[in-house]
C-alpha cells in the first residue's frame, strides 16, 4: 500500500514537472509586440528573424552577444519598416520586380554563393526564407527608384570637371577594396563621444563588425563592404585621404551630407589601362549621379523618420 502511494505521488510529481516545464517553454516562445511603427507592428519574432537574416549576410555578428545583435536587428527593421510605409504611398510592393532576382544573386556572390540552390541551402541553416530576402531587396530597390524620381532633377554634375579628370588620368589605374561606416549625429555635443565609441569598437571588434553595429547604410548588412572601386569613381578629396593608407587602415571621419563617413582600405591593386574617352565619361557620370542620389537618400530618410509615429512596448 505504501509503495503504491509512493508511485502515485511520483506520478503526480512527474506530471507537474512536465506541465511546469512545458509552461516555461511556452512563455519563452511567446510572441509579443516590441514596437509599433504607425500601424505596423514589430514582434520579438520579427526581430529574431531579422537577426538571423543579418547573421546570414555577415557571420561576424556571431562574435558579439546576441542581445547586441538583436538591437542591431531591431534598428534594421525600423529602417526597413519606415521605408516600406513611405513606399506604400507611391507603389504597389506586391508587384513583381524583375530586377530583384539578379540583385539577390549578386548580393550572395559576395559570400561565394552562385546559384539559387546554393543560396536556399545556406539560408536554411539560419531559418531564413529566400522569399523574405527578395521582399527586403524589393523594398531597397523600390526605395532607390523613389529617391531617383524625387531628386533626379536636382542632380547637378560638372561635366567639364569630369572630362578634365579623364584627360589628366594616369595610364596606371589604382583600385581599392574599401568598406565604410556612415553614421549620423543628432546632437553636436555628442560628436566626440560617438566618434570615440566607434573607434574603440573598431580597435576591439574590428571594422567589419563595427560597421554592422554603427553604420546607417545598407552596406552595414555585409559589414560595410562596398567592394572594389577604382580611383576615378571616388571624389578627389576622398582619394587623397585613402591613397596613402596601408591595407587595414582607415580614415578620420569625413563630413558628408547627412552624416559622417569612415572608410577602410582592405586591399589595393593597380593596372595599366587604355582609356575610351566617351565610355569613361559615361561611367563617371553614372557614378557621380549615384553618389549624389545616395546623399539625397540619407537626407530624405532622416526627414521622414522625424514624422513617423514610433512607440515601443
XYZ file of C-alpha atoms in Angstrom:
313
model
C 0.000 0.000 0.000
C 2.787 2.430 0.946
C 4.664 1.523 -2.224
C 1.525 2.216 -4.278
C 1.099 5.647 -2.643
C 4.728 6.494 -3.362
C 4.225 5.516 -7.010
C 1.119 7.706 -7.202
C 2.942 10.660 -5.632
C 5.820 10.161 -8.049
C 3.396 10.148 -10.991
C 1.826 13.392 -9.766
C 5.311 14.921 -9.344
C 6.299 13.936 -12.888
C 3.030 15.344 -14.245
C 3.507 18.735 -12.577
C 7.186 18.822 -13.538
C 6.330 18.222 -17.184
C 3.447 20.698 -17.038
C 5.610 23.388 -15.419
C 8.458 22.797 -17.863
C 6.027 22.975 -20.783
C 4.565 26.209 -19.420
C 8.013 27.775 -19.175
C 8.847 26.806 -22.757
C 5.524 28.258 -23.856
C 6.318 31.542 -22.117
C 9.810 31.638 -23.615
C 8.492 31.069 -27.108
C 5.596 33.524 -26.708
C 5.317 36.073 -29.486
C 4.735 39.623 -28.309
C 4.761 43.138 -29.755
C 8.055 45.002 -29.283
C 7.207 48.218 -31.075
C 4.649 49.846 -33.317
C 5.589 51.996 -36.306
C 2.494 53.896 -37.419
C 0.039 51.000 -37.960
C 2.780 48.412 -38.464
C 3.643 46.136 -35.548
C 7.031 44.521 -34.957
C 7.185 41.420 -32.769
C 10.063 39.749 -30.994
C 9.867 37.036 -33.665
C 10.298 39.651 -36.423
C 13.454 40.886 -34.703
C 14.725 37.314 -34.267
C 14.139 36.666 -37.985
C 15.961 39.877 -38.907
C 18.838 38.896 -36.632
C 19.141 35.546 -38.421
C 18.984 37.294 -41.804
C 21.768 39.687 -40.830
C 23.875 36.804 -39.497
C 23.419 35.016 -42.809
C 24.790 38.068 -44.626
C 27.517 38.804 -42.097
C 28.858 35.941 -39.970
C 30.785 38.400 -37.794
C 27.531 39.056 -35.951
C 28.121 35.714 -34.252
C 31.104 37.273 -32.464
C 29.008 39.644 -30.391
C 26.441 38.969 -27.703
C 23.034 38.045 -29.038
C 21.433 40.889 -27.068
C 23.521 43.391 -29.011
C 22.838 41.552 -32.273
C 19.104 41.776 -31.600
C 19.444 45.518 -31.020
C 21.114 45.860 -34.421
C 18.340 43.774 -35.957
C 15.730 45.986 -34.299
C 17.285 49.140 -35.790
C 17.482 47.421 -39.164
C 13.776 46.567 -39.069
C 12.888 50.114 -38.054
C 14.707 51.489 -41.129
C 13.058 48.925 -43.377
C 9.542 49.471 -41.997
C 9.826 53.256 -42.272
C 10.924 52.921 -45.894
C 8.125 50.444 -46.586
C 5.493 52.765 -45.088
C 6.727 55.625 -47.260
C 6.907 53.454 -50.382
C 3.315 52.275 -49.966
C 2.228 55.849 -50.650
C 3.620 55.599 -54.177
C 3.987 51.940 -55.191
C 2.290 48.565 -55.060
C 5.056 46.497 -53.492
C 3.232 43.258 -54.288
C 4.010 43.726 -57.992
C 6.964 41.563 -59.032
C 10.192 43.488 -59.573
C 12.097 41.939 -62.475
C 15.456 43.220 -61.212
C 15.277 41.638 -57.740
C 16.410 38.173 -58.827
C 19.726 39.434 -60.218
C 20.296 41.730 -57.267
C 19.844 38.817 -54.852
C 22.308 36.667 -56.814
C 24.884 39.475 -56.865
C 24.417 40.067 -53.133
C 25.176 36.463 -52.232
C 28.053 36.184 -54.697
C 29.916 38.346 -52.184
C 29.913 35.304 -49.892
C 30.629 32.842 -52.731
C 27.068 31.572 -53.283
C 26.443 31.482 -57.017
C 23.134 29.658 -57.578
C 19.617 29.847 -56.163
C 20.044 26.301 -54.855
C 23.241 27.279 -53.012
C 21.503 30.320 -51.528
C 18.471 28.315 -50.376
C 20.647 25.699 -48.676
C 22.722 28.378 -46.985
C 19.719 30.390 -45.768
C 18.005 27.290 -44.413
C 20.817 26.971 -41.872
C 19.665 30.274 -40.397
C 15.954 29.589 -40.721
C 15.682 32.305 -43.361
C 13.328 32.106 -46.345
C 14.559 33.295 -49.748
C 11.108 34.768 -50.416
C 11.552 37.072 -47.403
C 15.006 38.081 -48.626
C 13.551 39.012 -52.017
C 10.923 41.129 -50.283
C 13.651 43.021 -48.428
C 15.655 43.553 -51.611
C 12.483 44.726 -53.373
C 11.958 47.365 -50.683
C 15.528 48.649 -51.090
C 15.297 48.638 -54.899
C 11.956 50.449 -54.894
C 13.306 52.931 -52.353
C 16.144 53.744 -54.767
C 13.565 54.278 -57.533
C 11.643 56.658 -55.283
C 14.766 58.674 -54.498
C 15.634 58.851 -58.203
C 12.168 60.055 -59.180
C 12.165 62.708 -56.455
C 15.687 64.074 -56.883
C 16.851 63.324 -60.427
C 16.262 66.946 -61.483
C 18.417 68.165 -58.595
C 21.449 66.128 -59.620
C 23.976 68.640 -60.916
C 27.194 67.238 -62.342
C 30.162 69.258 -63.551
C 30.746 67.520 -66.902
C 33.743 69.707 -67.746
C 35.399 68.690 -64.490
C 34.883 65.017 -65.308
C 36.310 65.489 -68.806
C 39.340 67.179 -67.321
C 39.727 64.329 -64.876
C 39.757 61.804 -67.735
C 42.304 63.806 -69.750
C 44.579 64.059 -66.723
C 44.114 60.453 -65.652
C 47.143 58.186 -65.499
C 47.779 55.175 -67.675
C 48.153 53.229 -64.459
C 44.918 52.988 -62.521
C 44.686 52.348 -58.787
C 41.794 50.363 -57.342
C 40.818 49.959 -53.710
C 38.825 47.313 -51.867
C 37.012 49.502 -49.370
C 34.482 49.328 -46.552
C 32.514 52.121 -44.922
C 30.893 53.229 -41.718
C 28.374 56.003 -42.302
C 26.901 57.455 -39.121
C 24.776 60.378 -38.116
C 24.980 62.643 -35.078
C 21.772 64.174 -33.753
C 23.424 66.345 -31.122
C 26.700 68.122 -31.917
C 27.643 67.910 -28.243
C 27.795 64.117 -28.582
C 30.066 64.148 -31.656
C 33.374 63.410 -29.941
C 31.827 60.778 -27.679
C 30.210 58.911 -30.583
C 33.377 59.022 -32.691
C 35.420 57.705 -29.758
C 32.880 54.901 -29.219
C 33.130 53.870 -32.886
C 36.930 53.927 -32.899
C 37.068 51.946 -29.665
C 34.766 49.395 -31.269
C 36.952 49.188 -34.389
C 40.033 48.564 -32.252
C 38.279 45.971 -30.107
C 35.923 44.198 -32.542
C 37.287 45.077 -35.964
C 35.979 47.325 -38.733
C 33.537 44.819 -40.247
C 31.605 44.145 -37.068
C 31.692 47.828 -36.083
C 30.159 48.725 -39.450
C 27.330 46.290 -38.739
C 26.764 47.912 -35.349
C 27.104 51.619 -36.180
C 26.719 52.205 -39.920
C 23.428 53.614 -41.183
C 23.687 52.496 -44.805
C 22.580 49.241 -46.430
C 26.209 48.059 -46.604
C 26.041 47.588 -42.827
C 24.342 44.245 -43.539
C 27.565 42.989 -45.154
C 29.959 44.550 -42.668
C 30.238 47.855 -44.520
C 31.802 46.269 -47.600
C 31.475 48.439 -50.715
C 33.782 46.304 -52.855
C 36.468 47.153 -55.397
C 36.355 50.729 -56.698
C 38.907 52.467 -58.861
C 40.131 55.931 -58.055
C 38.166 57.558 -60.870
C 34.937 56.512 -59.114
C 35.881 58.388 -55.952
C 35.950 62.126 -55.392
C 39.400 63.651 -55.407
C 39.092 64.717 -51.773
C 38.385 61.134 -50.642
C 41.062 59.678 -52.940
C 43.596 61.975 -51.287
C 42.548 60.629 -47.890
C 42.819 56.919 -48.751
C 45.678 56.687 -51.253
C 48.347 56.813 -48.547
C 46.595 54.299 -46.279
C 48.017 50.818 -45.843
C 45.799 47.747 -46.022
C 43.602 47.615 -42.914
C 43.933 51.328 -42.126
C 41.004 53.740 -42.161
C 40.304 57.450 -42.414
C 39.299 60.006 -39.869
C 35.553 60.826 -40.053
C 34.771 62.625 -43.316
C 31.852 65.035 -43.163
C 29.222 64.220 -45.790
C 25.692 65.473 -46.470
C 23.561 63.875 -43.764
C 26.373 62.462 -41.640
C 29.985 61.302 -41.352
C 31.923 58.631 -43.241
C 34.845 56.446 -42.173
C 36.492 54.464 -44.978
C 38.771 51.472 -44.532
C 41.154 50.282 -47.234
C 41.192 46.470 -47.231
C 43.381 45.964 -50.289
C 44.899 47.807 -53.267
C 45.877 46.974 -56.820
C 46.979 48.765 -59.940
C 46.779 48.019 -63.646
C 47.700 49.590 -66.955
C 44.711 50.944 -68.825
C 43.671 52.221 -72.248
C 41.051 54.912 -71.901
C 37.938 55.071 -74.102
C 37.020 58.714 -73.517
C 33.258 58.534 -74.205
C 32.807 55.276 -72.328
C 34.797 56.615 -69.408
C 32.786 59.842 -69.306
C 29.506 57.928 -69.292
C 30.811 55.733 -66.477
C 31.863 58.707 -64.342
C 28.554 60.485 -64.871
C 26.656 57.419 -63.636
C 28.925 57.029 -60.606
C 28.669 60.695 -59.680
C 24.879 60.516 -60.084
C 24.677 57.503 -57.759
C 26.827 59.230 -55.152
C 24.614 62.325 -55.126
C 21.421 60.238 -55.026
C 22.790 58.272 -52.045
C 23.248 61.558 -50.229
C 19.669 62.566 -51.029
C 18.520 59.132 -49.846
C 20.080 59.641 -46.423
C 18.654 63.140 -46.084
C 15.164 62.047 -47.183
C 15.129 59.116 -44.761
C 16.093 61.359 -41.843
C 13.306 63.738 -42.858
C 10.527 61.124 -42.928
C 11.894 59.415 -39.808
C 11.140 62.546 -37.785
C 7.479 62.417 -38.819
C 6.927 58.728 -38.127
C 4.995 57.700 -35.021
C 7.137 55.021 -33.334
C 6.101 53.525 -30.000
C 7.961 50.845 -28.073
C 6.054 48.409 -25.864
